Short mmCIF file of C-alpha atoms and ligand atoms in Angstrom, two decimals:
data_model
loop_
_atom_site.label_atom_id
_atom_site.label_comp_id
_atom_site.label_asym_id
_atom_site.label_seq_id
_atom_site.Cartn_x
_atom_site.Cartn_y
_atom_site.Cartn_z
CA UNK A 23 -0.59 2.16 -11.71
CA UNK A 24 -1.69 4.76 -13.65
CA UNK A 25 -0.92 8.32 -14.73
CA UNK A 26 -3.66 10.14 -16.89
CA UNK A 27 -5.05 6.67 -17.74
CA UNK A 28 -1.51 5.50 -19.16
CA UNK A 29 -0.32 2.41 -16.89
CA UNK A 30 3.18 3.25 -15.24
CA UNK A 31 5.63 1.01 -13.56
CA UNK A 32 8.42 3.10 -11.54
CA UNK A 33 10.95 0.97 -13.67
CA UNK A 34 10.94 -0.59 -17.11
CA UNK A 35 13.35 -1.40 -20.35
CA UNK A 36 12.78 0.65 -23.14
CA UNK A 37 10.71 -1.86 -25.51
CA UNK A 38 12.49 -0.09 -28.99
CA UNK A 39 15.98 -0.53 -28.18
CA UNK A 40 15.34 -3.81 -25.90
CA UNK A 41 18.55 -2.66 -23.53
CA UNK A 42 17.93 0.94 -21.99
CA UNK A 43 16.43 1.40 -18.94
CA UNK A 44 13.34 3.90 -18.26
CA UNK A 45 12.93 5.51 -15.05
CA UNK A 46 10.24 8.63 -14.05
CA UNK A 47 12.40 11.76 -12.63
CA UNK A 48 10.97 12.03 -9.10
CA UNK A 49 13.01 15.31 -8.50
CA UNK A 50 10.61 16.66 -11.24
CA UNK A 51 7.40 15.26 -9.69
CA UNK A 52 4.45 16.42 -9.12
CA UNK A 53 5.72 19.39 -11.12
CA UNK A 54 5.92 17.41 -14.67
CA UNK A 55 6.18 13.76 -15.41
CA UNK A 56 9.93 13.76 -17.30
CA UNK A 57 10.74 9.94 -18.12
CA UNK A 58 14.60 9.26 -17.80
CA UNK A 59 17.01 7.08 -20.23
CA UNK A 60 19.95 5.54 -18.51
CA UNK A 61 22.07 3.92 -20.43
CA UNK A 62 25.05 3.05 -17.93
CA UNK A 63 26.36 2.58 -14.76
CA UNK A 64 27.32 5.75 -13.79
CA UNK A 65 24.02 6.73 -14.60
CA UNK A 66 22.35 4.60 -12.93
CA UNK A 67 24.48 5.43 -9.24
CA UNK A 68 23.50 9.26 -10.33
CA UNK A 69 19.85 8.71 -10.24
CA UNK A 70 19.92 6.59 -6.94
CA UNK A 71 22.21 9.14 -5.10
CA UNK A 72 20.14 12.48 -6.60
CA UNK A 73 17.07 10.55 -5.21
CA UNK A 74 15.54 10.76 -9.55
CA UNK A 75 14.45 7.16 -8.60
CA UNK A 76 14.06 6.66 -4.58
CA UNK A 77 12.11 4.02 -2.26
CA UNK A 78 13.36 1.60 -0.44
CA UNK A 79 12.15 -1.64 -3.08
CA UNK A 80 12.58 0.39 -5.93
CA UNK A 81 16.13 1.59 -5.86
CA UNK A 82 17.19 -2.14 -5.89
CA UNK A 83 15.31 -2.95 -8.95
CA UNK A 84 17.01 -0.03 -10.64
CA UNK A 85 20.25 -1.11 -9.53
CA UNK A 86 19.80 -4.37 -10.55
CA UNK A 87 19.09 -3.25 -14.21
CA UNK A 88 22.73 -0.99 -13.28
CA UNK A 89 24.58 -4.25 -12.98
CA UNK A 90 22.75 -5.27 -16.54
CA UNK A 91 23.95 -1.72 -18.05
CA UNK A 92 27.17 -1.79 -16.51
CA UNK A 93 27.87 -5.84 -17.77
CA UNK A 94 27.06 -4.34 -21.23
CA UNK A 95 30.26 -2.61 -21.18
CA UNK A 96 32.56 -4.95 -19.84
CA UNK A 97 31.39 -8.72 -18.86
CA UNK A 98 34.49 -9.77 -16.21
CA UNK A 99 33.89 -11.07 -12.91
CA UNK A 100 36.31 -7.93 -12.16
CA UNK A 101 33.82 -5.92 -13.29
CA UNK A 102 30.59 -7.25 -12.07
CA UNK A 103 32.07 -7.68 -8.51
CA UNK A 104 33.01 -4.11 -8.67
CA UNK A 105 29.79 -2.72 -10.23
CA UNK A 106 27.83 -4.36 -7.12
CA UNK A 107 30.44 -2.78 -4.20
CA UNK A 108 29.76 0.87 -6.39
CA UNK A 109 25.51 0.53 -6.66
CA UNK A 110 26.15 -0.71 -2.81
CA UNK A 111 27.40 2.07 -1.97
CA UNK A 112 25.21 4.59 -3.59
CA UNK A 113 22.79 4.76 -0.38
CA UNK A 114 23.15 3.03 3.33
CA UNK A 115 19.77 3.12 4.79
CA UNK A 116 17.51 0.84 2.27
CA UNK A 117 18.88 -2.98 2.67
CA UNK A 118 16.61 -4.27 -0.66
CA UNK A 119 19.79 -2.23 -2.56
CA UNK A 120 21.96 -4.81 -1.05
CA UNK A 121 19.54 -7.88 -1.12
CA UNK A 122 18.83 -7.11 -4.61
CA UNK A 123 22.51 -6.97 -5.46
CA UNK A 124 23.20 -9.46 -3.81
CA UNK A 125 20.98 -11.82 -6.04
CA UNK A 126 22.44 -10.39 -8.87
CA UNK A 127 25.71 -11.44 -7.76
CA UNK A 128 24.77 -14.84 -6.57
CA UNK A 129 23.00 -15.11 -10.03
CA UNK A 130 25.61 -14.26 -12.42
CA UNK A 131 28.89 -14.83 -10.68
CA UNK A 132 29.39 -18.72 -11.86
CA UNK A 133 27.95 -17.93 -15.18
CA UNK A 134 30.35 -17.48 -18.56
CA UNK A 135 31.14 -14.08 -19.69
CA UNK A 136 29.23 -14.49 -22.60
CA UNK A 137 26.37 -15.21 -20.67
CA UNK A 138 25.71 -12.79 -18.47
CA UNK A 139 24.32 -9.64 -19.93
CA UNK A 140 21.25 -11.64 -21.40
CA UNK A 141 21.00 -13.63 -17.54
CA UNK A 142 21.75 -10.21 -15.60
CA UNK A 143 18.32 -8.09 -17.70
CA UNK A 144 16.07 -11.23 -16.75
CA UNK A 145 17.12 -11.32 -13.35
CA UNK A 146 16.90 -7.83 -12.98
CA UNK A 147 12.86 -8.37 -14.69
CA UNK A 148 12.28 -10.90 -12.00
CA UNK A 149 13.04 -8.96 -9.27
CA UNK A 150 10.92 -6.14 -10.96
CA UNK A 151 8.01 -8.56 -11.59
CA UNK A 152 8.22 -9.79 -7.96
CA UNK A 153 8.35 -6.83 -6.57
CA UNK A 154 5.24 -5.67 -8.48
CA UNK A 155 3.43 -8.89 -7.26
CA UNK A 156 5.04 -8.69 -3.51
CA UNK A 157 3.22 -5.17 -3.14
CA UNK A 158 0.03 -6.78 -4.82
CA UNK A 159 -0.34 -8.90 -2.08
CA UNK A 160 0.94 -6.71 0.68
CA UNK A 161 -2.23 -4.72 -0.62
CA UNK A 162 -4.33 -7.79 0.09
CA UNK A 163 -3.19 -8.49 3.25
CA UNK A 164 -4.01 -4.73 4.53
CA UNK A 165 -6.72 -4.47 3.27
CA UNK A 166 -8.72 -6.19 6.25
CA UNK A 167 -7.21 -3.86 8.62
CA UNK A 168 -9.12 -1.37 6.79
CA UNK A 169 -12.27 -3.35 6.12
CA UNK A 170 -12.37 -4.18 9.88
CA UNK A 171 -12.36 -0.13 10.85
CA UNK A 172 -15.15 0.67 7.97
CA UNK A 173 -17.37 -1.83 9.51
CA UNK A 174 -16.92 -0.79 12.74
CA UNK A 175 -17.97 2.91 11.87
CA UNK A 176 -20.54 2.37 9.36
CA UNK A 177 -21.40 5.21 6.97
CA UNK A 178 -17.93 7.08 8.58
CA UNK A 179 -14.67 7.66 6.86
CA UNK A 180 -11.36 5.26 7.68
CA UNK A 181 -8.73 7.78 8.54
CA UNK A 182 -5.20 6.57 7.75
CA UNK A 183 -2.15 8.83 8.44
CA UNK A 184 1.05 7.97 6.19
CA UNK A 185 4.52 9.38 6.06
CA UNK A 186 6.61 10.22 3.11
CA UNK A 187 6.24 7.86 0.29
CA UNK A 188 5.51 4.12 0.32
CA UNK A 189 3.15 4.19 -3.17
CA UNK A 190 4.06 2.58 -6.15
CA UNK A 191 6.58 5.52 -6.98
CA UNK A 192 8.67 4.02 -4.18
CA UNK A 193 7.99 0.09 -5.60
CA UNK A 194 7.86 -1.31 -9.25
CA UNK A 195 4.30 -1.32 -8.81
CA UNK A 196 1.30 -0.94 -5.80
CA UNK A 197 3.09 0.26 -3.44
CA UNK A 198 3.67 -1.09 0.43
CA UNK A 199 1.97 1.02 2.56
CA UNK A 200 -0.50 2.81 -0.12
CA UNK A 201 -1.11 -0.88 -1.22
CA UNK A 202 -4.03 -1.42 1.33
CA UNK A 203 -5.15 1.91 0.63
CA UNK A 204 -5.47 1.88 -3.15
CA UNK A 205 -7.07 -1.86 -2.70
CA UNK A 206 -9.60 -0.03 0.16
CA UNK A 207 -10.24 2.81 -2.26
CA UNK A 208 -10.75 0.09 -5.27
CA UNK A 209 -13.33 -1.93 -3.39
CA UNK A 210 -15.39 1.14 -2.51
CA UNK A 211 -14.28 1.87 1.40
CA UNK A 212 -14.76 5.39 2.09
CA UNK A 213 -10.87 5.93 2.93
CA UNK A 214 -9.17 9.43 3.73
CA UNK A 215 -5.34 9.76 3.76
CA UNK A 216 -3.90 12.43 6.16
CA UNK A 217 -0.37 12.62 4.17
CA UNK A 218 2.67 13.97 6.20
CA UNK A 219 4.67 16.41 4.09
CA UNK A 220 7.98 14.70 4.99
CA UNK A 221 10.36 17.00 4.98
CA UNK A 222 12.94 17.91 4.28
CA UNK A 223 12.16 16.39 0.91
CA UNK A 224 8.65 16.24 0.98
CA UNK A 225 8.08 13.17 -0.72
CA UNK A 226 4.86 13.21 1.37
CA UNK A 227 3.66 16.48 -0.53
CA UNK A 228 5.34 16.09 -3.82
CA UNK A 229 4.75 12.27 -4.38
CA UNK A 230 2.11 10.59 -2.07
CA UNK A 231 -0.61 13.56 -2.71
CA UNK A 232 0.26 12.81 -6.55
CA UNK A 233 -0.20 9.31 -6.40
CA UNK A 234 -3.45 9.58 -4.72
CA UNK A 235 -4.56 12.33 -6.44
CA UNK A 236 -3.86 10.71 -9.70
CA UNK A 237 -5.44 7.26 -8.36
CA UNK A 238 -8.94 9.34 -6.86
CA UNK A 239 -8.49 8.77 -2.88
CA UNK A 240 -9.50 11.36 -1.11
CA UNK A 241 -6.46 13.05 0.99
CA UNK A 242 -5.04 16.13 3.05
CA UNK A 243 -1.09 16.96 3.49
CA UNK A 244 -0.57 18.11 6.50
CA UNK A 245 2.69 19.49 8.47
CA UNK A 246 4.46 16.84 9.86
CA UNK A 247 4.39 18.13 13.59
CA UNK A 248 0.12 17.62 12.53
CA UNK A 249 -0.17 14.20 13.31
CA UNK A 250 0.19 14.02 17.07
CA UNK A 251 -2.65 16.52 17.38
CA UNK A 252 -4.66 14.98 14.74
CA UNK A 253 -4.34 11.52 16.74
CA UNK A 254 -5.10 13.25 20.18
CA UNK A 255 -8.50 14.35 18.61
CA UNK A 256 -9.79 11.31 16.88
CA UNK A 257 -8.93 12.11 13.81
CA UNK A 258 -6.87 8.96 12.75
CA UNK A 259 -8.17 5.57 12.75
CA UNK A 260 -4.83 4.03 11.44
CA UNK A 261 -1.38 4.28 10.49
CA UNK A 262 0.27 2.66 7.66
CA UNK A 263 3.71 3.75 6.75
CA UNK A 264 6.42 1.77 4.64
CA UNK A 265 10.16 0.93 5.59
CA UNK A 266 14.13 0.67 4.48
CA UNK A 267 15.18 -1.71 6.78
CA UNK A 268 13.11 -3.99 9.46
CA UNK A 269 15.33 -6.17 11.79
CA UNK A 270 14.48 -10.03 12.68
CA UNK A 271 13.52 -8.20 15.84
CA UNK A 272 10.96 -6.17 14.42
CA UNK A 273 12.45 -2.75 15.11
CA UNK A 274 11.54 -0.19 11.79
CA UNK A 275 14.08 2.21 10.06
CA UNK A 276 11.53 4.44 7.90
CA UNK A 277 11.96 8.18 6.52
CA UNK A 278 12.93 10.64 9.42
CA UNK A 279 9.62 11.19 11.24
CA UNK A 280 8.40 7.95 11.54
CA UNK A 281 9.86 7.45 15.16
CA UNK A 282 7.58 10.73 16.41
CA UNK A 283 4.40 9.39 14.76
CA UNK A 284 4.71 5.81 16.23
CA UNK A 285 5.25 7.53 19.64
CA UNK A 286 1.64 9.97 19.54
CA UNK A 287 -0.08 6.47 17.95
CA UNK A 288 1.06 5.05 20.97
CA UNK A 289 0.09 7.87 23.49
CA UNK A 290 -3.29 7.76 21.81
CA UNK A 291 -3.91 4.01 21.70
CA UNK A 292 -3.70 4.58 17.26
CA UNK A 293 -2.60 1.19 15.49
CA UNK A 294 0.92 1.91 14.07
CA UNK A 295 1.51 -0.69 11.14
CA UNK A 296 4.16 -1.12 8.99
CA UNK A 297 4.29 -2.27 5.48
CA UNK A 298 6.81 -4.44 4.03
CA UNK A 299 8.24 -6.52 0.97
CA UNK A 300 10.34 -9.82 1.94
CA UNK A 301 13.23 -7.78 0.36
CA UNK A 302 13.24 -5.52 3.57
CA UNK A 303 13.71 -7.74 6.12
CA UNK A 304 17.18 -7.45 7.52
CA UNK A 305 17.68 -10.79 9.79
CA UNK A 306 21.13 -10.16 10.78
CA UNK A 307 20.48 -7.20 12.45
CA UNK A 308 19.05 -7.13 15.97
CA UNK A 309 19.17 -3.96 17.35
CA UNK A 310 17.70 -1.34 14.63
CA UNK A 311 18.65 1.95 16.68
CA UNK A 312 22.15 0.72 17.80
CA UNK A 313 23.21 -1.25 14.04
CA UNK A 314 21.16 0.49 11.20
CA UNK A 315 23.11 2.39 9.11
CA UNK A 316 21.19 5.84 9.26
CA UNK A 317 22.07 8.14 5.72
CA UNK A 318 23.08 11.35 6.60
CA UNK A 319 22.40 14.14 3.63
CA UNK A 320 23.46 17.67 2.32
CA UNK A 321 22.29 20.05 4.81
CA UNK A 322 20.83 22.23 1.70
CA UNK A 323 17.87 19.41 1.89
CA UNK A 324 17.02 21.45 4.89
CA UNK A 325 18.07 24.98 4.30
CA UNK A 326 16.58 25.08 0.82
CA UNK A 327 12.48 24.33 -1.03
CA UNK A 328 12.05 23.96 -4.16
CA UNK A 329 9.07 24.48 -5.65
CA UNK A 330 6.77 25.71 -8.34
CA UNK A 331 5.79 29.23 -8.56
CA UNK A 332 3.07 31.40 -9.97
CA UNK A 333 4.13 31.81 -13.63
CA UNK A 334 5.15 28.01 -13.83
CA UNK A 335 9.13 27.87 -13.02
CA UNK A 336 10.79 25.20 -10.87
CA UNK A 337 12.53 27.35 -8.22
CA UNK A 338 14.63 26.92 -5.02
CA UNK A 339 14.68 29.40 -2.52
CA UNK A 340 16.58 29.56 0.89
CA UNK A 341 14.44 29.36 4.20
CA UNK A 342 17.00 29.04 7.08
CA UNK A 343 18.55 31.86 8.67
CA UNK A 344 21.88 32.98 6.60
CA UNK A 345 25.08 31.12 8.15
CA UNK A 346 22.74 28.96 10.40
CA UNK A 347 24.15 25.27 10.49
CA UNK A 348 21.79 22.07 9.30
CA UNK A 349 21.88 18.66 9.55
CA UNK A 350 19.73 15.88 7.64
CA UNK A 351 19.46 12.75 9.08
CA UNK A 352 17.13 11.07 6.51
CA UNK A 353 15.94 7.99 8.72
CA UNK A 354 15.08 7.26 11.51
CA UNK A 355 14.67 3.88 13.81
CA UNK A 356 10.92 3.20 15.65
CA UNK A 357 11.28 0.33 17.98
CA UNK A 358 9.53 -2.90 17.74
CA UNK A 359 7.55 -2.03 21.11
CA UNK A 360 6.39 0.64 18.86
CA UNK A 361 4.77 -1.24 15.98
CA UNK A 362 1.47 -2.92 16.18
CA UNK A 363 2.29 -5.23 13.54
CA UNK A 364 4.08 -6.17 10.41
CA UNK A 365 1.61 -6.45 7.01
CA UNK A 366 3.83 -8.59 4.22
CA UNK A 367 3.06 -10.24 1.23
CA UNK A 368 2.59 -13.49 3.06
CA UNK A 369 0.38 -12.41 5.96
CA UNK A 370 0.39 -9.80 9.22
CA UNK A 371 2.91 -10.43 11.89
CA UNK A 372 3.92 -9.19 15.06
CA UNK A 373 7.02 -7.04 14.73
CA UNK A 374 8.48 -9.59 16.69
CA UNK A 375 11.40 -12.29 15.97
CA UNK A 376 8.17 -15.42 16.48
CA UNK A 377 6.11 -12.96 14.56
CA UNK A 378 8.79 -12.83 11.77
CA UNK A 379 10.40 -16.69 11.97
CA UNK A 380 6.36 -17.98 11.55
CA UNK A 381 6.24 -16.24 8.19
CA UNK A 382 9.58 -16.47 6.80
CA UNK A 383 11.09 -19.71 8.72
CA UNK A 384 13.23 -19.75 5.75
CA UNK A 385 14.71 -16.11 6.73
CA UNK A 386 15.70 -17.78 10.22
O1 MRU B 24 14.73 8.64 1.02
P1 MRU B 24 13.63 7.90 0.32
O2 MRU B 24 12.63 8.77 -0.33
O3 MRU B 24 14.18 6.83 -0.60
O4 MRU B 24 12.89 7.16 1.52
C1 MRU B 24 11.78 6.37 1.27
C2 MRU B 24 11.13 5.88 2.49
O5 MRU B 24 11.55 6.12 3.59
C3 MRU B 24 9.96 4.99 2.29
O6 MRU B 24 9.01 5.16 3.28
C4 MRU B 24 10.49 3.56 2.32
O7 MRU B 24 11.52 3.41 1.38
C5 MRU B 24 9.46 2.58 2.07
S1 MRU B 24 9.04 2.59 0.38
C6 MRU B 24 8.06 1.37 -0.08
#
């Protein structure tokens, strides 16, 4: 995607040194576009756990060019298996960290020494190049569901609510929920995006509403206690959000928030889909409320906004009563019963385990 009319992927080696790994600062975003140089491991766990690079596909591509910086150092199985268990552990939520690692390890553990830095960058590229296609065609496959509402309101505007950030900021490239909506926007649908700030980050405000701005779709941020009203008066057609984590029964772990929006869709009869890479899917998990590994963060994520003022400094200012306890779940679990459907790179499912095993019998 583009920013300014200069293509972006969230992820990329730096072409003069052939080895170093680029990354855009999303703790900087939408304030100033400051691209990152990580040259190690430990580097590499920083940026993941400080949320600089963030989304649930996109933090395993990173750490899958982490294993390649890390192997650079020191080539042992010793010290690939315990690069993976350290990038593992950087965040719980997101299972494409672990997937993604995972393949790494599958990848490189049989392989020489000698062999693996140059095998561990072009696995690490393939799992960036498939995620960039994955969300390409998760785009494809949404984009009926929006085609189908435009027709039926000729002339009208296709109201889609989203929460925090799916875009491409949160991918390699495309995005999984915006996906649809950029390929809506593309082919000339006359789309609107209601955009949930998302706190206590507000990757909603600071990210989404930059993407879109940046790409031309029309869009609003709105409060995140907005949406149930908005819903109850028409106002949404559709949501779309992305996810972290979707069980082989269909149930959704997305940013903290999601859970209340799929409940007002419901109340109001809104379709609630959910937007996913194969990389998300989670089949040996069942139960998504009761087995989900839900990331608890600093309670200054709520007590604390940072933000741009008048004369052009990045400051954070307290907004919680002094001595007042927080806590900062950062995800949240919406049941399968919850979800309309599933929109993937191979099709649209039922969040379902027959909606899941027909598209990935593999997965199984
Ligand atoms: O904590 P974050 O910002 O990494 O959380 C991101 C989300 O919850 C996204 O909605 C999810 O990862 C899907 S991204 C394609």
């Amino acid at each position: 995607m583009k920013i300014d009319g200069t293509p972006f992927r969230s992820v990329w080696v730096e072409p003069s040194d052939g080895w170093s790994v680029r990354i855009l600062d999303q703790t900087r975003l939408p304030w100033e576009v400051e691209i990152l140089r990580l040259v190690d491991e430990a580097g590499v766990a920083h940026a993941i756990k400080s949320m600089q690079t963030r989304g649930a596909p996109l933090i395993g591509a990173v750490a899958a060019y982490g294993v390649a910086l890390a192997l650079r150092a020191d080539a042992s199985t010793a010290a690939l298996e315990g690069c993976v268990a350290r990038l593992n552990a950087t965040r719980p939520t997101a299972i494409n960290l672990r997937w993604a690692l995972d393949r790494m390890l599958a990848k490189l553990h049989n392989l020489p020494a000698g062999d693996r830095v140059a095998a561990a960058y072009a696995e690490a590229a393939a799992i960036a190049d498939d995620d960039a296609e994955t969300c390409r065609m998760i785009g494809q496959n949404g984009l009926p569901l929006l085609a189908e509402i435009a027709a039926r309101k000729p002339g009208e505007t296709v109201n889609v609510l989203t929460h925090c950030n799916a875009g491409w900021l949160a991918t390699v490239d495309y995005g999984t929920a915006l996906s649809p909506i950029y390929q809506a926007h593309d082919a000339g649908l006359p789309v609107h995006v209601w955009v949930d700030e998302t706190r206590p980050r507000n990757q909603g405000a600071a990210l989404t509403a930059f993407e879109l701005g940046k790409h031309g779709v029309p869009h609003t941020v709105v409060a995140d206690n907005a949406g149930g009203h908005l819903m109850q008066h028409g106002q949404v057609d559709i949501c779309i959000v992305g996810t972290d984590r979707v069980t082989r029964t269909g149930d959704v772990a997305n940013k903290i928030g999601t859970y209340l929006k799929a409940l007002a869709a419901k109340d109001n009869g809104v379709p609630f889909w959910v937007a996913l890479p194969h990389s998300t899917l989670d089949m040996r998990v069942r139960d998504g409320v009761q087995e989900i590994p839900i990331e608890e963060r600093a309670p200054a994520e709520v007590t604390d906004l940072t933000g741009r003022t008048a004369d052009g400094r990045l400051e954070t200012i307290r907004v919680v009563s002094p001595g007042s306890a927080a806590a900062n779940p950062a995800f949240d679990v919406t049941p399968a019963r919850l979800v309309t459907g599933l929109i993937t790179e191979r099709g649209r499912c039922d969040a379902s385990e027959p909606g899941l095993a027909a598209l990935y019998p593999e997965k199984v």
